[in-house]
């Protein structure tokens, strides 16, 4: 695989070629396109109740939601963004500026955009999060197969398992909690108007409007703080690959912080050097030794500690005496970022594998959530999102919401239950969705706004004994179940086709592209031409359109 990783015209450098500028524009444009599609596909769920119930005119609702999405993106922590990046193969993270790295990014984004557009066209609230994770799995497996590694090395399976668990549990939480909230409200709240469905185009009472606007605000903010981070992480990955001199390390880290980081690296280096296993001769390729250990199939051997001593020593040398990141060249920044990733990740794995028994070194490493731990300290240099990336992502989400909200609003309002959505049902579903998303973001867990809210609406319908439209639920479940495998195949096909371009095998490229296109088209056509009872039917909606 290394010959593929080296086959690139985008090696870290301090200057940009015309080809690099074009690639940068295309890559960032695709990442923002993903967020744009995410906006009219996912964020439409946030405005569904206020538009459907006529609490706000559509154009005001989408602007309002877009503004709170913007705030959610700007004010959110970065745990979800870097949690998504942690799912990617180690080779991709270490060689993001390579041809394989860019093939990975393009295939991830294109797969997610294609599937989101298809399900949006059919009015199905499928999940942008699931599309992205499915594509990551596909890219990782294809990379492992092409590089001759075990499939276990394709993805960070431990991290993926925890992520998918949250994605699985969050709709159940939405269904159960929204249903319980509605049932409790009906027992305790004596307000008949709250439990009525919208009356034509008539706006609800002022207090109910305020309640629905508040819950819409919560879902919008939560969506921006969680879903918005996924695109930001990918944009940063693109920028690191093309402009390492600017984005490999956080340029805002000041002299005092650099001095503190250098001290921390020196302390860890001393503790590593005191380990008996580290006294062995340093291998000729310490970086490759560490990256091999970081694979899922990587096992501890006698070369790990000497290699770790060498790589962490480079961090100490790189930070020593530096007053600013600007004192490092573009290549030095790229190399230092790689060294930090390898050193901190290997130390964490050694701790988790119980290969370190020295109390002092374990104290310096700390836990994953320990703010004083070595990795958390070094994250100051590597885990940052430029403000303009946050702003561009938020604007893309908001603009997408303003364009494509209508199809999803009708599905959420009319097609999940056998009766139209009441004010109380909409408020309960959105309140639970907002709380679930904000809680997940607090603990750096990605969730699907679409799944949580749609499940919440279904839960309120069940609690209200309104009945559920089984055709719609079957279609929603079909979209949810197919999203991961279809996007896995899409991601794998597009990634393989991108790498085959490097090998100049146009026949295989054509086969890969045609297969991928046929898969996407065939899946969408299955929905488009399924029996009439299962099709998306245009229902005359009370939404003012």
Tab-separated table of N, CA and C in Angstrom, residues 9-10 13-24 242:
chain	number	residue	atom	x	y	z
A	9	UNK	N	0.965	13.999	-5.910
A	9	UNK	CA	1.639	15.256	-6.203
A	9	UNK	C	1.399	16.281	-5.135
A	10	UNK	N	0.920	15.831	-3.983
A	10	UNK	CA	0.555	16.775	-2.934
A	10	UNK	C	1.348	16.515	-1.666
A	13	UNK	N	4.202	20.737	1.640
A	13	UNK	CA	5.134	21.773	1.210
A	13	UNK	C	4.604	23.119	1.631
A	14	UNK	N	5.378	24.102	1.440
A	14	UNK	CA	4.946	25.423	1.851
A	14	UNK	C	4.233	26.193	0.757
A	15	UNK	N	4.152	25.652	-0.457
A	15	UNK	CA	3.528	26.379	-1.555
A	15	UNK	C	2.412	25.552	-2.157
A	16	UNK	N	1.525	26.268	-2.853
A	16	UNK	CA	0.381	25.632	-3.492
A	16	UNK	C	0.540	25.699	-5.004
A	17	UNK	N	0.325	24.568	-5.666
A	17	UNK	CA	0.277	24.559	-7.120
A	17	UNK	C	-1.147	24.833	-7.567
A	18	UNK	N	-1.324	25.076	-8.861
A	18	UNK	CA	-2.670	25.295	-9.392
A	18	UNK	C	-3.537	24.065	-9.161
A	19	UNK	N	-2.951	22.878	-9.371
A	19	UNK	CA	-3.696	21.636	-9.145
A	19	UNK	C	-4.132	21.512	-7.692
A	20	UNK	N	-3.267	21.936	-6.768
A	20	UNK	CA	-3.602	21.860	-5.346
A	20	UNK	C	-4.754	22.794	-5.005
A	21	UNK	N	-4.732	23.994	-5.606
A	21	UNK	CA	-5.812	24.963	-5.353
A	21	UNK	C	-7.136	24.420	-5.864
A	22	UNK	N	-7.116	23.844	-7.063
A	22	UNK	CA	-8.343	23.272	-7.635
A	22	UNK	C	-8.853	22.140	-6.754
A	23	UNK	N	-7.938	21.256	-6.333
A	23	UNK	CA	-8.326	20.131	-5.486
A	23	UNK	C	-8.879	20.623	-4.153
A	24	UNK	N	-8.266	21.656	-3.593
A	24	UNK	CA	-8.738	22.217	-2.330
A	24	UNK	C	-10.163	22.740	-2.478
A	242	UNK	N	-3.753	19.317	2.332
A	242	UNK	CA	-3.340	20.222	1.259
A	242	UNK	C	-2.515	21.394	1.785
